[in-house]
Amino acid sequence: MDEKEHPTGAPPEPIDRRDFLNATWKVLGVALVVEAGWTSYDILNPKPSGGFGGVVDAGPVEDFLTEGTVKYFLDGRFYVTQYQGGLRALYQKCPHLGCKVGACVTNDVSDGFRCPCHGSEYNVIGEYLTGPAPRGMDRFPISIQNGHVMVDTTAFVEGPARGVVTGPKAPPTSCEATP
Ligand code: FES
């Protein structure tokens, strides 16, 4: 039989087996609940990954002050462009059949995008201009946090429909420099 030593040095008192088992089951039950809760939280709460599928830091807002600035982010699979003061994060995946759309860039300034597979062209804010693509380039939500452009790549928003052109209408001209 289990016994524990009395603090005063008196003879040890026997431990009731039923109390011991009850306490053990309670501890195990609490541990199980904590583990289940943590596992559920971990699965249901996506964390910023710093790459595609999470929230990507695209750098300070000051990097996008020049009109037509375009920067490519390999880890996030998107471009960030600036047009008339507005920033957009454009998904690199062509909405036609999924090829990587290339930026038409001269000195870090873009006048649009062209897909190398079937020639769909988009203006600097990813609006559809020509080619077989069914719509403009898809995009990711952007927020500014502590002066940095944060792009949420957990889910994209479909690009604007064909015929919706609020930006430049001229086709891109400098696609030979596509990275
Ligand atoms: S995959 Fe881009 S035009 Fe076909």
Tab-separated table of C-alpha atoms and ligand atoms in Angstrom:
chain	number	residue	atom	x	y	z
A	1	MET	CA	0.000	0.000	0.000
A	2	ASP	CA	1.210	3.522	-0.821
A	3	GLU	CA	2.204	5.678	2.123
A	4	LYS	CA	3.424	9.252	2.518
A	5	GLU	CA	5.670	10.638	5.269
A	6	HIS	CA	4.103	12.973	7.811
A	7	PRO	CA	5.851	16.400	8.051
A	8	THR	CA	6.104	16.175	11.867
A	9	GLY	CA	7.908	12.872	11.734
A	10	ALA	CA	4.833	10.997	12.898
A	11	PRO	CA	4.206	7.615	11.332
A	12	PRO	CA	3.303	7.909	7.644
A	13	GLU	CA	-0.381	7.978	6.795
A	14	PRO	CA	-1.708	5.583	4.190
A	15	ILE	CA	-2.901	7.165	0.931
A	16	ASP	CA	-6.386	6.192	-0.032
A	17	ARG	CA	-6.174	4.424	-3.380
A	18	ARG	CA	-9.532	5.781	-4.523
A	19	ASP	CA	-8.461	9.408	-3.809
A	20	PHE	CA	-5.205	8.832	-5.641
A	21	LEU	CA	-6.957	7.484	-8.745
A	22	ASN	CA	-9.538	10.292	-8.685
A	23	ALA	CA	-6.796	12.938	-8.531
A	24	THR	CA	-4.875	11.239	-11.335
A	25	TRP	CA	-7.922	11.136	-13.598
A	26	LYS	CA	-8.642	14.819	-12.922
A	27	VAL	CA	-5.082	15.827	-13.843
A	28	LEU	CA	-5.201	13.739	-17.022
A	29	GLY	CA	-8.604	15.189	-17.923
A	30	VAL	CA	-7.374	18.761	-17.536
A	31	ALA	CA	-4.268	17.981	-19.619
A	32	LEU	CA	-6.428	16.457	-22.345
A	33	VAL	CA	-8.707	19.520	-22.472
A	34	VAL	CA	-5.726	21.891	-22.640
A	35	GLU	CA	-4.092	19.854	-25.412
A	36	ALA	CA	-7.326	19.678	-27.439
A	37	GLY	CA	-7.864	23.425	-27.056
A	38	TRP	CA	-4.338	24.257	-28.144
A	39	THR	CA	-4.514	21.947	-31.144
A	40	SER	CA	-7.823	23.499	-32.275
A	41	TYR	CA	-6.439	27.032	-31.876
A	42	ASP	CA	-3.317	26.109	-33.823
A	43	ILE	CA	-5.331	24.682	-36.720
A	44	LEU	CA	-7.968	27.420	-36.900
A	45	ASN	CA	-5.676	30.398	-36.437
A	46	PRO	CA	-3.392	30.865	-39.485
A	47	LYS	CA	-0.163	32.645	-38.600
A	48	PRO	CA	1.705	35.129	-40.738
A	49	SER	CA	4.170	32.985	-42.633
A	50	GLY	CA	6.231	35.681	-44.284
A	51	GLY	CA	5.584	33.887	-47.577
A	52	PHE	CA	2.830	32.808	-49.933
A	53	GLY	CA	-0.212	31.705	-47.942
A	54	GLY	CA	0.463	34.211	-45.162
A	55	VAL	CA	1.025	37.917	-44.646
A	56	VAL	CA	4.071	39.236	-46.496
A	57	ASP	CA	5.976	42.415	-45.628
A	58	ALA	CA	6.515	44.223	-48.944
A	59	GLY	CA	8.721	46.884	-47.371
A	60	PRO	CA	8.283	50.511	-46.371
A	61	VAL	CA	5.731	52.729	-48.098
A	62	GLU	CA	8.614	55.016	-49.128
A	63	ASP	CA	9.733	52.322	-51.586
A	64	PHE	CA	6.649	53.011	-53.691
A	65	LEU	CA	6.645	56.797	-54.029
A	66	THR	CA	7.537	56.917	-57.716
A	67	GLU	CA	4.622	56.753	-60.141
A	68	GLY	CA	4.524	53.357	-61.871
A	69	THR	CA	6.833	51.677	-59.369
A	70	VAL	CA	6.602	47.913	-59.561
A	71	LYS	CA	8.370	45.466	-57.289
A	72	TYR	CA	8.235	41.706	-57.487
A	73	PHE	CA	8.072	39.489	-54.385
A	74	LEU	CA	9.092	35.936	-55.162
A	75	ASP	CA	8.162	34.562	-51.735
A	76	GLY	CA	4.657	36.004	-51.947
A	77	ARG	CA	4.197	35.419	-55.718
A	78	PHE	CA	2.913	38.943	-56.333
A	79	TYR	CA	3.841	42.360	-57.681
A	80	VAL	CA	3.176	45.593	-55.818
A	81	THR	CA	2.500	48.544	-58.091
A	82	GLN	CA	1.889	52.209	-57.458
A	83	TYR	CA	-0.411	54.177	-59.733
A	84	GLN	CA	-1.702	57.670	-58.958
A	85	GLY	CA	-0.837	57.173	-55.297
A	86	GLY	CA	-2.681	53.876	-54.937
A	87	LEU	CA	-0.962	50.588	-54.149
A	88	ARG	CA	-2.058	47.230	-55.494
A	89	ALA	CA	-0.715	43.728	-54.912
A	90	LEU	CA	-1.201	41.740	-58.119
A	91	TYR	CA	-1.048	37.934	-58.108
A	92	GLN	CA	1.565	36.693	-60.585
A	93	LYS	CA	-0.681	33.846	-61.751
A	94	CYS	CA	-2.359	34.612	-65.050
A	95	PRO	CA	-6.157	34.208	-64.757
A	96	HIS	CA	-6.168	32.489	-68.161
A	97	LEU	CA	-4.278	29.226	-67.584
A	98	GLY	CA	-2.006	30.090	-64.689
A	99	CYS	CA	1.341	31.057	-66.238
A	100	LYS	CA	3.493	33.594	-64.449
A	101	VAL	CA	2.692	37.036	-65.813
A	102	GLY	CA	5.756	39.165	-66.474
A	103	ALA	CA	6.138	42.841	-65.637
A	104	CYS	CA	7.061	45.215	-68.442
A	105	VAL	CA	9.619	47.338	-66.655
A	106	THR	CA	12.084	50.086	-67.443
A	107	ASN	CA	14.172	51.455	-64.575
A	108	ASP	CA	11.858	49.912	-61.970
A	109	VAL	CA	8.866	51.655	-63.520
A	110	SER	CA	6.184	49.533	-65.158
A	111	ASP	CA	3.806	50.351	-67.962
A	112	GLY	CA	1.963	47.060	-67.633
A	113	PHE	CA	2.187	43.282	-67.663
A	114	ARG	CA	2.256	40.609	-70.329
A	115	CYS	CA	1.767	36.880	-70.011
A	116	PRO	CA	4.425	34.951	-71.969
A	117	CYS	CA	2.178	31.943	-72.621
A	118	HIS	CA	-0.623	33.340	-74.780
A	119	GLY	CA	0.046	37.057	-74.799
A	120	SER	CA	-2.613	38.465	-72.480
A	121	GLU	CA	-1.751	42.052	-71.575
A	122	TYR	CA	-2.683	44.105	-68.547
A	123	ASN	CA	-2.033	47.704	-67.585
A	124	VAL	CA	0.019	48.780	-64.574
A	125	ILE	CA	-2.860	48.128	-62.162
A	126	GLY	CA	-3.564	44.699	-63.631
A	127	GLU	CA	-6.647	45.582	-65.640
A	128	TYR	CA	-7.291	43.449	-68.713
A	129	LEU	CA	-6.298	44.983	-72.048
A	130	THR	CA	-6.072	42.160	-74.592
A	131	GLY	CA	-5.582	38.413	-75.055
A	132	PRO	CA	-7.432	35.266	-73.965
A	133	ALA	CA	-7.480	36.007	-70.206
A	134	PRO	CA	-11.043	36.137	-68.841
A	135	ARG	CA	-10.419	39.146	-66.545
A	136	GLY	CA	-7.775	41.394	-65.066
A	137	MET	CA	-5.016	40.121	-62.776
A	138	ASP	CA	-6.184	38.833	-59.413
A	139	ARG	CA	-5.047	40.777	-56.359
A	140	PHE	CA	-4.367	40.457	-52.652
A	141	PRO	CA	-5.580	42.758	-49.851
A	142	ILE	CA	-3.056	45.343	-48.635
A	143	SER	CA	-2.760	47.088	-45.284
A	144	ILE	CA	-0.224	49.564	-43.951
A	145	GLN	CA	1.265	48.594	-40.601
A	146	ASN	CA	4.013	50.639	-38.946
A	147	GLY	CA	4.780	52.279	-42.271
A	148	HIS	CA	5.164	48.962	-44.085
A	149	VAL	CA	3.071	47.544	-46.906
A	150	MET	CA	1.631	44.233	-45.680
A	151	VAL	CA	0.126	41.903	-48.264
A	152	ASP	CA	-2.274	39.180	-47.170
A	153	THR	CA	-1.871	36.213	-49.538
A	154	THR	CA	-4.212	33.877	-47.692
A	155	ALA	CA	-6.888	34.481	-50.360
A	156	PHE	CA	-6.982	36.513	-53.568
A	157	VAL	CA	-9.699	38.755	-54.919
A	158	GLU	CA	-10.617	38.225	-58.577
A	159	GLY	CA	-9.367	40.875	-60.956
A	160	PRO	CA	-11.699	43.346	-62.642
A	161	ALA	CA	-13.852	42.120	-65.497
A	162	ARG	CA	-12.912	42.634	-69.124
A	163	GLY	CA	-13.834	46.123	-70.243
A	164	VAL	CA	-13.228	47.710	-66.828
A	165	VAL	CA	-10.245	50.009	-67.430
A	166	THR	CA	-9.776	52.882	-65.026
A	167	GLY	CA	-6.004	53.081	-65.542
A	168	PRO	CA	-3.880	53.395	-68.686
A	169	LYS	CA	-5.448	51.963	-71.855
A	170	ALA	CA	-2.253	51.794	-73.927
A	171	PRO	CA	-0.634	48.362	-74.245
A	172	PRO	CA	2.671	47.845	-72.413
A	173	THR	CA	5.727	48.582	-74.530
A	174	SER	CA	8.792	47.492	-72.608
A	175	CYS	CA	8.109	43.805	-72.026
A	176	GLU	CA	11.480	42.750	-73.466
A	177	ALA	CA	12.894	43.667	-70.060
A	178	THR	CA	10.558	41.245	-68.290
A	179	PRO	CA	12.459	39.557	-65.415
B	1	FES	S1	-1.834	31.633	-69.387
B	1	FES	FE1	-1.603	33.762	-69.580
B	1	FES	S2	-2.494	34.217	-71.487
B	1	FES	FE2	-2.722	32.082	-71.281
